[in-house]
mmCIF file of C-alpha atoms in Angstrom:
data_model
loop_
_atom_site.group_PDB
_atom_site.id
_atom_site.type_symbol
_atom_site.label_atom_id
_atom_site.label_comp_id
_atom_site.label_asym_id
_atom_site.label_seq_id
_atom_site.Cartn_x
_atom_site.Cartn_y
_atom_site.Cartn_z
ATOM 1 C CA UNK A 129 0.496 0.224 0.299
ATOM 2 C CA UNK A 130 0.866 3.671 -0.925
ATOM 3 C CA UNK A 131 1.612 5.348 1.816
ATOM 4 C CA UNK A 132 1.495 9.638 1.006
ATOM 5 C CA UNK A 133 3.436 10.304 3.874
ATOM 6 C CA UNK A 134 6.552 13.251 3.847
ATOM 7 C CA UNK A 135 9.151 9.943 4.384
ATOM 8 C CA UNK A 136 8.867 6.554 2.749
ATOM 9 C CA UNK A 137 9.808 3.221 4.551
ATOM 10 C CA UNK A 138 9.305 1.852 8.196
ATOM 11 C CA UNK A 139 9.570 4.361 10.369
ATOM 12 C CA UNK A 140 9.156 4.397 13.944
ATOM 13 C CA UNK A 141 6.675 5.671 15.155
ATOM 14 C CA UNK A 142 7.569 8.916 16.616
ATOM 15 C CA UNK A 143 5.796 10.404 19.893
ATOM 16 C CA UNK A 144 3.346 13.066 19.833
ATOM 17 C CA UNK A 145 3.602 15.640 22.093
ATOM 18 C CA UNK A 146 1.131 17.024 24.485
ATOM 19 C CA UNK A 147 0.132 20.364 24.719
ATOM 20 C CA UNK A 148 -0.488 22.250 27.904
ATOM 21 C CA UNK A 149 -1.773 26.403 27.888
ATOM 22 C CA UNK A 150 -2.362 26.422 24.507
ATOM 23 C CA UNK A 151 -2.832 29.950 23.599
ATOM 24 C CA UNK A 152 -3.939 29.370 19.853
ATOM 25 C CA UNK A 153 -5.927 27.129 18.607
ATOM 26 C CA UNK A 154 -4.455 24.085 17.009
ATOM 27 C CA UNK A 155 -3.289 24.177 13.135
ATOM 28 C CA UNK A 156 -3.415 21.625 10.652
ATOM 29 C CA UNK A 157 0.591 22.268 10.264
ATOM 30 C CA UNK A 158 1.284 21.287 14.009
ATOM 31 C CA UNK A 159 -0.747 17.648 13.831
ATOM 32 C CA UNK A 160 0.904 17.475 10.403
ATOM 33 C CA UNK A 161 4.600 17.796 12.226
ATOM 34 C CA UNK A 162 3.443 15.481 15.604
ATOM 35 C CA UNK A 163 1.895 12.709 13.042
ATOM 36 C CA UNK A 164 5.408 13.047 10.962
ATOM 37 C CA UNK A 165 3.316 13.779 7.986
ATOM 38 C CA UNK A 166 2.853 15.852 5.630
ATOM 39 C CA UNK A 167 -0.681 18.253 5.670
ATOM 40 C CA UNK A 168 -2.547 16.717 2.306
ATOM 41 C CA UNK A 169 -2.690 13.607 4.917
ATOM 42 C CA UNK A 170 -3.766 15.313 7.786
ATOM 43 C CA UNK A 171 -6.746 16.848 5.505
ATOM 44 C CA UNK A 172 -7.313 12.927 4.095
ATOM 45 C CA UNK A 173 -7.920 11.654 7.060
ATOM 46 C CA UNK A 174 -9.998 14.272 8.826
ATOM 47 C CA UNK A 175 -12.095 14.302 6.355
ATOM 48 C CA UNK A 176 -12.399 10.632 5.796
ATOM 49 C CA UNK A 177 -12.256 10.259 2.202
ATOM 50 C CA UNK A 178 -12.861 6.714 1.985
ATOM 51 C CA UNK A 179 -10.317 6.484 -1.445
ATOM 52 C CA UNK A 180 -7.728 7.718 -0.350
ATOM 53 C CA UNK A 181 -3.844 5.505 0.103
ATOM 54 C CA UNK A 182 -2.724 5.896 3.505
ATOM 55 C CA UNK A 183 -1.822 3.059 5.609
ATOM 56 C CA UNK A 184 -4.125 2.286 8.780
ATOM 57 C CA UNK A 185 -0.934 2.644 10.805
ATOM 58 C CA UNK A 186 -0.322 6.568 9.390
ATOM 59 C CA UNK A 187 -4.387 7.148 10.132
ATOM 60 C CA UNK A 188 -3.802 5.946 13.879
ATOM 61 C CA UNK A 189 -0.221 8.696 14.113
ATOM 62 C CA UNK A 190 -2.705 10.831 12.518
ATOM 63 C CA UNK A 191 -5.879 10.203 14.176
ATOM 64 C CA UNK A 192 -3.755 10.021 17.861
ATOM 65 C CA UNK A 193 -1.974 13.166 16.759
ATOM 66 C CA UNK A 194 -5.315 15.532 16.810
ATOM 67 C CA UNK A 195 -6.725 13.479 19.616
ATOM 68 C CA UNK A 196 -3.532 14.764 22.333
ATOM 69 C CA UNK A 197 -3.066 17.953 20.263
ATOM 70 C CA UNK A 198 -6.891 18.164 20.400
ATOM 71 C CA UNK A 199 -7.229 19.424 17.194
ATOM 72 C CA UNK A 200 -11.256 20.668 16.038
ATOM 73 C CA UNK A 201 -11.664 21.410 12.446
ATOM 74 C CA UNK A 202 -12.876 24.278 10.808
ATOM 75 C CA UNK A 203 -16.709 23.726 10.333
ATOM 76 C CA UNK A 204 -16.870 26.715 8.931
ATOM 77 C CA UNK A 205 -14.237 25.542 6.025
ATOM 78 C CA UNK A 206 -16.028 21.781 5.095
ATOM 79 C CA UNK A 207 -19.736 23.536 4.916
ATOM 80 C CA UNK A 208 -17.851 26.111 2.394
ATOM 81 C CA UNK A 209 -16.395 23.055 0.765
ATOM 82 C CA UNK A 210 -19.277 20.813 0.974
ATOM 83 C CA UNK A 211 -21.704 23.536 0.437
ATOM 84 C CA UNK A 212 -24.009 22.743 3.592
ATOM 85 C CA UNK A 213 -23.454 22.724 7.831
ATOM 86 C CA UNK A 214 -23.535 20.367 10.389
ATOM 87 C CA UNK A 215 -26.713 22.670 11.749
ATOM 88 C CA UNK A 216 -30.312 22.275 11.445
ATOM 89 C CA UNK A 217 -33.043 25.137 11.657
ATOM 90 C CA UNK A 218 -35.995 25.185 14.574
ATOM 91 C CA UNK A 219 -38.270 28.154 13.446
ATOM 92 C CA UNK A 220 -40.940 28.473 16.122
ATOM 93 C CA UNK A 221 -44.385 30.912 16.677
ATOM 94 C CA UNK A 222 -44.185 30.431 20.661
ATOM 95 C CA UNK A 223 -43.466 26.133 21.539
ATOM 96 C CA UNK A 224 -40.039 27.562 23.631
ATOM 97 C CA UNK A 225 -42.683 29.368 26.030
ATOM 98 C CA UNK A 226 -45.296 26.564 26.251
ATOM 99 C CA UNK A 227 -44.701 24.229 28.688
ATOM 100 C CA UNK A 228 -45.463 20.946 27.466
ATOM 101 C CA UNK A 229 -45.272 22.201 23.131
ATOM 102 C CA UNK A 230 -41.658 22.731 24.378
ATOM 103 C CA UNK A 231 -41.175 18.952 23.905
ATOM 104 C CA UNK A 232 -41.215 19.375 20.267
ATOM 105 C CA UNK A 233 -37.529 20.804 21.038
ATOM 106 C CA UNK A 234 -36.423 18.369 23.069
ATOM 107 C CA UNK A 235 -37.774 16.143 20.590
ATOM 108 C CA UNK A 236 -35.692 17.416 17.336
ATOM 109 C CA UNK A 237 -32.491 18.409 19.654
ATOM 110 C CA UNK A 238 -31.923 14.475 20.395
ATOM 111 C CA UNK A 239 -33.142 13.328 17.005
ATOM 112 C CA UNK A 240 -30.974 15.487 15.281
ATOM 113 C CA UNK A 241 -27.978 14.415 17.537
ATOM 114 C CA UNK A 242 -28.529 10.776 17.576
ATOM 115 C CA UNK A 243 -27.476 11.401 13.147
ATOM 116 C CA UNK A 244 -24.355 14.184 13.880
ATOM 117 C CA UNK A 245 -26.022 17.380 13.871
ATOM 118 C CA UNK A 246 -26.891 20.045 16.238
ATOM 119 C CA UNK A 247 -29.909 22.457 16.203
ATOM 120 C CA UNK A 248 -30.245 26.250 15.656
ATOM 121 C CA UNK A 249 -33.296 27.476 17.534
ATOM 122 C CA UNK A 250 -35.576 30.524 16.509
ATOM 123 C CA UNK A 251 -38.318 31.429 18.849
ATOM 124 C CA UNK A 252 -40.971 34.194 17.169
ATOM 125 C CA UNK A 253 -43.901 34.310 18.811
ATOM 126 C CA UNK A 254 -45.592 35.315 15.747
ATOM 127 C CA UNK A 255 -43.368 38.451 14.721
ATOM 128 C CA UNK A 256 -43.076 38.051 10.930
ATOM 129 C CA UNK A 257 -40.314 40.306 10.030
ATOM 130 C CA UNK A 258 -37.735 38.460 13.229
ATOM 131 C CA UNK A 259 -39.181 35.080 11.559
ATOM 132 C CA UNK A 260 -37.394 36.136 8.291
ATOM 133 C CA UNK A 261 -34.315 37.133 9.857
ATOM 134 C CA UNK A 262 -34.227 34.217 12.077
ATOM 135 C CA UNK A 263 -34.503 32.298 8.183
ATOM 136 C CA UNK A 264 -32.013 34.206 6.388
ATOM 137 C CA UNK A 265 -29.600 33.576 9.143
ATOM 138 C CA UNK A 266 -30.240 30.447 8.581
ATOM 139 C CA UNK A 267 -29.767 30.345 4.675
ATOM 140 C CA UNK A 268 -26.289 32.220 5.842
ATOM 141 C CA UNK A 269 -25.277 29.215 8.306
ATOM 142 C CA UNK A 270 -25.741 26.682 5.697
ATOM 143 C CA UNK A 271 -28.758 25.194 7.350
ATOM 144 C CA UNK A 272 -29.223 21.009 6.565
ATOM 145 C CA UNK A 273 -32.557 22.153 6.353
ATOM 146 C CA UNK A 274 -35.517 23.529 8.899
ATOM 147 C CA UNK A 275 -37.852 22.778 10.616
ATOM 148 C CA UNK A 276 -41.093 25.000 10.745
ATOM 149 C CA UNK A 277 -43.120 24.813 14.259
ATOM 150 C CA UNK A 278 -46.263 26.069 15.401
ATOM 151 C CA UNK A 279 -47.261 25.562 19.115
ATOM 152 C CA UNK A 280 -50.936 24.313 18.136
ATOM 153 C CA UNK A 281 -51.940 22.052 15.250
ATOM 154 C CA UNK A 282 -52.925 24.651 12.173
ATOM 155 C CA UNK A 283 -52.984 25.195 9.057
ATOM 156 C CA UNK A 284 -50.010 27.741 8.005
ATOM 157 C CA UNK A 285 -48.721 29.788 4.970
ATOM 158 C CA UNK A 286 -45.168 28.851 3.920
ATOM 159 C CA UNK A 287 -43.256 31.983 4.272
ATOM 160 C CA UNK A 288 -41.316 32.585 1.400
ATOM 161 C CA UNK A 289 -37.926 32.631 2.446
ATOM 162 C CA UNK A 290 -38.849 28.844 3.734
ATOM 163 C CA UNK A 291 -38.895 27.584 0.433
ATOM 164 C CA UNK A 292 -34.962 27.948 0.206
ATOM 165 C CA UNK A 293 -34.286 25.624 1.756
ATOM 166 C CA UNK A 294 -34.703 22.023 2.549
ATOM 167 C CA UNK A 295 -38.405 21.605 4.994
ATOM 168 C CA UNK A 296 -40.511 20.489 6.829
ATOM 169 C CA UNK A 297 -44.016 21.471 8.439
ATOM 170 C CA UNK A 298 -44.176 20.122 12.093
ATOM 171 C CA UNK A 299 -47.371 20.473 14.130
ATOM 172 C CA UNK A 300 -48.890 22.693 10.714
ATOM 173 C CA UNK A 301 -49.706 22.063 7.391
ATOM 174 C CA UNK A 302 -49.824 23.582 4.599
ATOM 175 C CA UNK A 303 -53.885 23.943 3.042
ATOM 176 C CA UNK A 304 -52.419 23.255 -0.049
ATOM 177 C CA UNK A 305 -52.516 20.038 -0.817
ATOM 178 C CA UNK A 306 -48.931 18.054 -1.244
ATOM 179 C CA UNK A 307 -47.299 21.829 -1.054
ATOM 180 C CA UNK A 308 -44.984 21.023 1.570
ATOM 181 C CA UNK A 309 -43.620 17.673 4.272
ATOM 182 C CA UNK A 310 -45.098 17.840 7.257
ATOM 183 C CA UNK A 311 -45.288 16.121 10.614
ATOM 184 C CA UNK A 312 -49.346 16.290 12.673
ATOM 185 C CA UNK A 313 -50.248 14.491 15.572
ATOM 186 C CA UNK A 314 -53.456 12.397 14.627
ATOM 187 C CA UNK A 315 -56.168 14.457 15.983
ATOM 188 C CA UNK A 316 -58.487 11.690 14.870
ATOM 189 C CA UNK A 317 -57.598 9.084 16.367
ATOM 190 C CA UNK A 318 -56.768 10.597 19.519
ATOM 191 C CA UNK A 319 -60.528 11.492 20.209
ATOM 192 C CA UNK A 320 -61.410 7.871 18.331
ATOM 193 C CA UNK A 321 -58.768 6.454 21.754
ATOM 194 C CA UNK A 322 -60.186 9.147 24.527
ATOM 195 C CA UNK A 323 -63.991 7.921 23.715
ATOM 196 C CA UNK A 324 -62.465 4.131 23.712
ATOM 197 C CA UNK A 325 -60.952 4.748 27.749
ATOM 198 C CA UNK A 326 -64.705 5.672 28.515
ATOM 199 C CA UNK A 327 -66.154 2.666 26.474
ATOM 200 C CA UNK A 328 -64.055 0.429 27.615
ATOM 201 C CA UNK A 329 -65.116 0.978 30.866
ATOM 202 C CA UNK A 330 -69.378 -0.079 30.734
ATOM 203 C CA UNK A 331 -70.238 3.743 29.368
ATOM 204 C CA UNK A 332 -72.434 3.623 26.453
ATOM 205 C CA UNK A 333 -74.290 7.400 26.921
ATOM 206 C CA UNK A 334 -71.305 10.184 26.377
ATOM 207 C CA UNK A 335 -71.062 13.357 25.944
ATOM 208 C CA UNK A 336 -68.314 14.661 24.317
ATOM 209 C CA UNK A 337 -67.257 19.119 24.808
ATOM 210 C CA UNK A 338 -66.097 20.223 21.718
ATOM 211 C CA UNK A 339 -64.147 23.549 21.442
ATOM 212 C CA UNK A 340 -66.309 26.691 19.822
ATOM 213 C CA UNK A 341 -63.042 27.669 18.587
ATOM 214 C CA UNK A 342 -62.572 26.590 14.508
ATOM 215 C CA UNK A 343 -58.860 24.691 14.331
ATOM 216 C CA UNK A 344 -58.306 20.933 13.002
ATOM 217 C CA UNK A 345 -57.880 18.983 16.454
ATOM 218 C CA UNK A 346 -61.529 19.870 16.988
ATOM 219 C CA UNK A 347 -62.746 18.491 14.040
ATOM 220 C CA UNK A 348 -60.535 15.923 14.428
ATOM 221 C CA UNK A 349 -61.345 14.673 18.021
ATOM 222 C CA UNK A 350 -65.343 15.215 17.122
ATOM 223 C CA UNK A 351 -65.103 13.058 14.892
ATOM 224 C CA UNK A 352 -62.924 10.490 16.326
ATOM 225 C CA UNK A 353 -65.406 10.435 18.965
ATOM 226 C CA UNK A 354 -67.602 9.242 15.617
ATOM 227 C CA UNK A 355 -65.476 6.730 14.903
ATOM 228 C CA UNK A 356 -65.549 5.418 18.406
ATOM 229 C CA UNK A 357 -68.900 5.274 18.822
ATOM 230 C CA UNK A 358 -69.793 3.514 15.727
ATOM 231 C CA UNK A 359 -67.246 1.007 16.275
ATOM 232 C CA UNK A 360 -68.762 -0.187 19.166
ATOM 233 C CA UNK A 361 -72.261 -0.286 17.696
ATOM 234 C CA UNK A 362 -74.010 3.082 19.550
ATOM 235 C CA UNK A 363 -75.752 5.820 16.982
ATOM 236 C CA UNK A 364 -74.057 8.977 17.202
ATOM 237 C CA UNK A 365 -76.938 11.637 18.655
ATOM 238 C CA UNK A 366 -75.403 15.384 18.015
ATOM 239 C CA UNK A 367 -77.433 16.271 21.792
ATOM 240 C CA UNK A 368 -74.171 14.725 23.452
ATOM 241 C CA UNK A 369 -72.425 17.320 21.920
ATOM 242 C CA UNK A 370 -71.531 20.314 23.947
ATOM 243 C CA UNK A 371 -69.554 23.938 22.705
ATOM 244 C CA UNK A 372 -67.072 26.005 25.481
ATOM 245 C CA UNK A 373 -64.522 28.127 25.170
ATOM 246 C CA UNK A 374 -61.624 25.302 25.680
ATOM 247 C CA UNK A 375 -60.555 26.733 29.032
ATOM 248 C CA UNK A 376 -61.633 26.408 32.746
ATOM 249 C CA UNK A 377 -64.241 28.533 32.661
ATOM 250 C CA UNK A 378 -65.238 26.650 29.595
ATOM 251 C CA UNK A 379 -65.743 23.678 30.802
ATOM 252 C CA UNK A 380 -66.908 24.888 34.184
ATOM 253 C CA UNK A 381 -69.459 26.926 32.598
ATOM 254 C CA UNK A 382 -71.039 23.880 30.718
ATOM 255 C CA UNK A 383 -71.891 22.085 33.454
ATOM 256 C CA UNK A 384 -75.041 23.227 34.271
ATOM 257 C CA UNK A 385 -76.400 22.145 30.117
ATOM 258 C CA UNK A 386 -74.238 18.736 30.985
ATOM 259 C CA UNK A 387 -76.156 17.288 33.571
ATOM 260 C CA UNK A 388 -79.241 17.978 31.739
ATOM 261 C CA UNK A 389 -78.343 15.242 29.027
ATOM 262 C CA UNK A 390 -78.660 12.368 31.918
ATOM 263 C CA UNK A 391 -75.179 11.042 30.702
ATOM 264 C CA UNK A 392 -72.054 9.029 32.731
ATOM 265 C CA UNK A 393 -69.261 10.160 30.989
ATOM 266 C CA UNK A 394 -67.762 12.949 29.076
ATOM 267 C CA UNK A 395 -64.857 13.587 27.491
ATOM 268 C CA UNK A 396 -63.404 17.047 27.038
ATOM 269 C CA UNK A 397 -62.083 18.805 23.861
ATOM 270 C CA UNK A 398 -59.018 19.280 26.659
ATOM 271 C CA UNK A 399 -57.475 19.433 29.612
ATOM 272 C CA UNK A 400 -58.276 22.901 30.876
ATOM 273 C CA UNK A 401 -61.781 22.307 30.022
ATOM 274 C CA UNK A 402 -61.817 19.188 32.135
ATOM 275 C CA UNK A 403 -60.425 20.746 35.198
ATOM 276 C CA UNK A 404 -63.222 23.175 34.792
ATOM 277 C CA UNK A 405 -65.755 20.705 34.915
ATOM 278 C CA UNK A 406 -64.552 18.774 37.661
ATOM 279 C CA UNK A 407 -65.311 21.804 39.783
ATOM 280 C CA UNK A 408 -68.678 22.098 38.464
ATOM 281 C CA UNK A 409 -69.780 18.289 39.437
ATOM 282 C CA UNK A 410 -68.489 18.770 42.584
ATOM 283 C CA UNK A 411 -70.474 21.642 43.461
ATOM 284 C CA UNK A 412 -73.754 20.360 42.064
ATOM 285 C CA UNK A 413 -72.223 16.968 44.597
ATOM 286 C CA UNK A 414 -71.555 14.451 41.688
ATOM 287 C CA UNK A 415 -67.859 12.517 42.509
ATOM 288 C CA UNK A 416 -66.013 11.179 39.520
ATOM 289 C CA UNK A 417 -65.996 8.397 38.721
ATOM 290 C CA UNK A 418 -68.622 6.960 40.663
ATOM 291 C CA UNK A 419 -71.189 9.723 39.529
ATOM 292 C CA UNK A 420 -70.264 10.514 36.052
ATOM 293 C CA UNK A 421 -66.075 9.421 34.527
ATOM 294 C CA UNK A 422 -64.319 12.350 32.810
ATOM 295 C CA UNK A 423 -61.845 11.936 30.038
ATOM 296 C CA UNK A 424 -59.666 15.318 28.847
ATOM 297 C CA UNK A 425 -57.082 15.062 26.069
ATOM 298 C CA UNK A 426 -53.402 16.742 25.716
ATOM 299 C CA UNK A 427 -52.012 15.318 28.981
ATOM 300 C CA UNK A 428 -50.588 18.961 29.925
ATOM 301 C CA UNK A 429 -49.142 17.357 33.034
ATOM 302 C CA UNK A 430 -49.727 20.236 34.598
ATOM 303 C CA UNK A 431 -52.901 19.829 34.728
ATOM 304 C CA UNK A 432 -54.011 15.755 34.745
ATOM 305 C CA UNK A 433 -51.890 14.406 36.300
ATOM 306 C CA UNK A 434 -52.004 16.400 39.692
ATOM 307 C CA UNK A 435 -56.300 16.964 39.735
ATOM 308 C CA UNK A 436 -57.944 14.709 42.162
ATOM 309 C CA UNK A 437 -58.813 12.604 40.604
ATOM 310 C CA UNK A 438 -55.873 12.094 38.475
ATOM 311 C CA UNK A 439 -57.223 12.890 35.156
ATOM 312 C CA UNK A 440 -57.055 9.836 32.139
ATOM 313 C CA UNK A 441 -56.694 11.380 29.061
ATOM 314 C CA UNK A 442 -54.620 11.366 25.619
ATOM 315 C CA UNK A 443 -51.275 12.756 25.149
ATOM 316 C CA UNK A 444 -50.057 15.059 22.750
ATOM 317 C CA UNK A 445 -47.251 13.539 20.817
ATOM 318 C CA UNK A 446 -45.286 17.066 20.588
ATOM 319 C CA UNK A 447 -41.492 14.820 21.613
ATOM 320 C CA UNK A 448 -42.231 12.419 18.580
ATOM 321 C CA UNK A 449 -43.291 15.606 16.458
ATOM 322 C CA UNK A 450 -39.848 16.898 16.497
ATOM 323 C CA UNK A 451 -37.965 13.903 16.496
ATOM 324 C CA UNK A 452 -39.760 12.740 13.228
ATOM 325 C CA UNK A 453 -39.922 15.901 11.850
ATOM 326 C CA UNK A 454 -36.036 15.654 11.866
ATOM 327 C CA UNK A 455 -36.466 11.800 10.790
ATOM 328 C CA UNK A 456 -38.356 13.284 7.737
ATOM 329 C CA UNK A 457 -35.417 16.137 7.226
ATOM 330 C CA UNK A 458 -33.228 13.556 6.590
ATOM 331 C CA UNK A 459 -34.828 11.370 5.047
ATOM 332 C CA UNK A 460 -34.667 8.394 6.897
ATOM 333 C CA UNK A 461 -38.281 7.892 7.559
ATOM 334 C CA UNK A 462 -39.420 6.205 3.926
ATOM 335 C CA UNK A 463 -42.227 9.475 3.327
ATOM 336 C CA UNK A 464 -42.583 10.625 -0.045
ATOM 337 C CA UNK A 465 -41.945 14.139 -0.892
ATOM 338 C CA UNK A 466 -45.156 16.638 -0.087
ATOM 339 C CA UNK A 467 -46.795 14.320 2.482
ATOM 340 C CA UNK A 468 -48.609 14.518 5.342
ATOM 341 C CA UNK A 469 -47.196 12.472 8.083
ATOM 342 C CA UNK A 470 -49.886 12.280 11.228
ATOM 343 C CA UNK A 471 -48.408 10.664 14.603
ATOM 344 C CA UNK A 472 -50.851 8.872 16.739
ATOM 345 C CA UNK A 473 -51.734 10.432 20.722
ATOM 346 C CA UNK A 474 -51.025 7.976 23.534
ATOM 347 C CA UNK A 475 -53.877 6.629 25.799
ATOM 348 C CA UNK A 476 -53.150 7.943 29.438
ATOM 349 C CA UNK A 477 -54.923 6.105 31.501
ATOM 350 C CA UNK A 478 -55.678 7.144 35.791
ATOM 351 C CA UNK A 479 -58.609 7.718 38.073
ATOM 352 C CA UNK A 480 -61.127 9.825 36.213
ATOM 353 C CA UNK A 481 -62.758 6.520 34.453
ATOM 354 C CA UNK A 482 -64.198 3.423 37.162
ATOM 355 C CA UNK A 483 -65.812 0.894 35.432
ATOM 356 C CA UNK A 484 -69.592 1.822 35.167
ATOM 357 C CA UNK A 485 -72.374 -1.061 35.342
ATOM 358 C CA UNK A 486 -75.807 0.367 33.916
ATOM 359 C CA UNK A 487 -78.538 0.489 35.822
#
């Protein structure tokens, strides 16, 4: 094997000096001198050129020198050569300041690290100018691609600057079919799972308190409720579907109308609504789950796990949304271009549902 070394022959492996107290970054030339090879050889080893004709013993000397001297390759220079960097951008409108949605960042970061990338994060709070500047900065850094995320599931317009990069929409989608790749929660499956918790508890007269605000979650969670009833052979009764503002006051305010329906179980659009319903039911002298079983949606653990009794709910898969977004961006999931992948919402069963025996 021909080796691209300074000296040919079977020279003894030189001892690599250990630098301490270095006042400047270690250079490529210093590594070459320490390993007894040319700078070209060091460059080939660092860039892992597979076809380079370099002896294994030489590669080992170079790698030993790199490790002992603490040499770090110039990432900017490598970016200029390759046209891309080891960064993935994430632009969000409020994910970083929303506790449970912040898991999107966590999932994306873990998945990026797994594949040798770091995450550049910009939280824009919906400011379009800031968003434009953030995307432009990421393009200047030649990011591998950009995840564009919203803190709640909704349709979104695709910024013009985003189209200059490889991108994936996370927790949002383009209203134009086939316009962009996206990963979103499976709201229909989640609504089905929430209703199934109550059906497995023996309940047949189940109310659904939906949101008043138009959103994919509103439509999907209602459809899941209908699907679960149909699968159980229970006719859909529109009188058992109510609407309220999706917060604690909305759930509390729906209590009186709910009690007129004579139901044994309630599925709420979200956990905040269920928290308000807890208060309303207790004020009416009713026990959860003995008199009425309650299921929420979102799995906001600061709420759901700490209600008394703890609330059965369905979890929004924010961590997996972030991780799946990275996999889609890197082409690791086999999803076709311009496809929307739905991520399952797992059921979390707690003590707010008990086995019901029909009278």
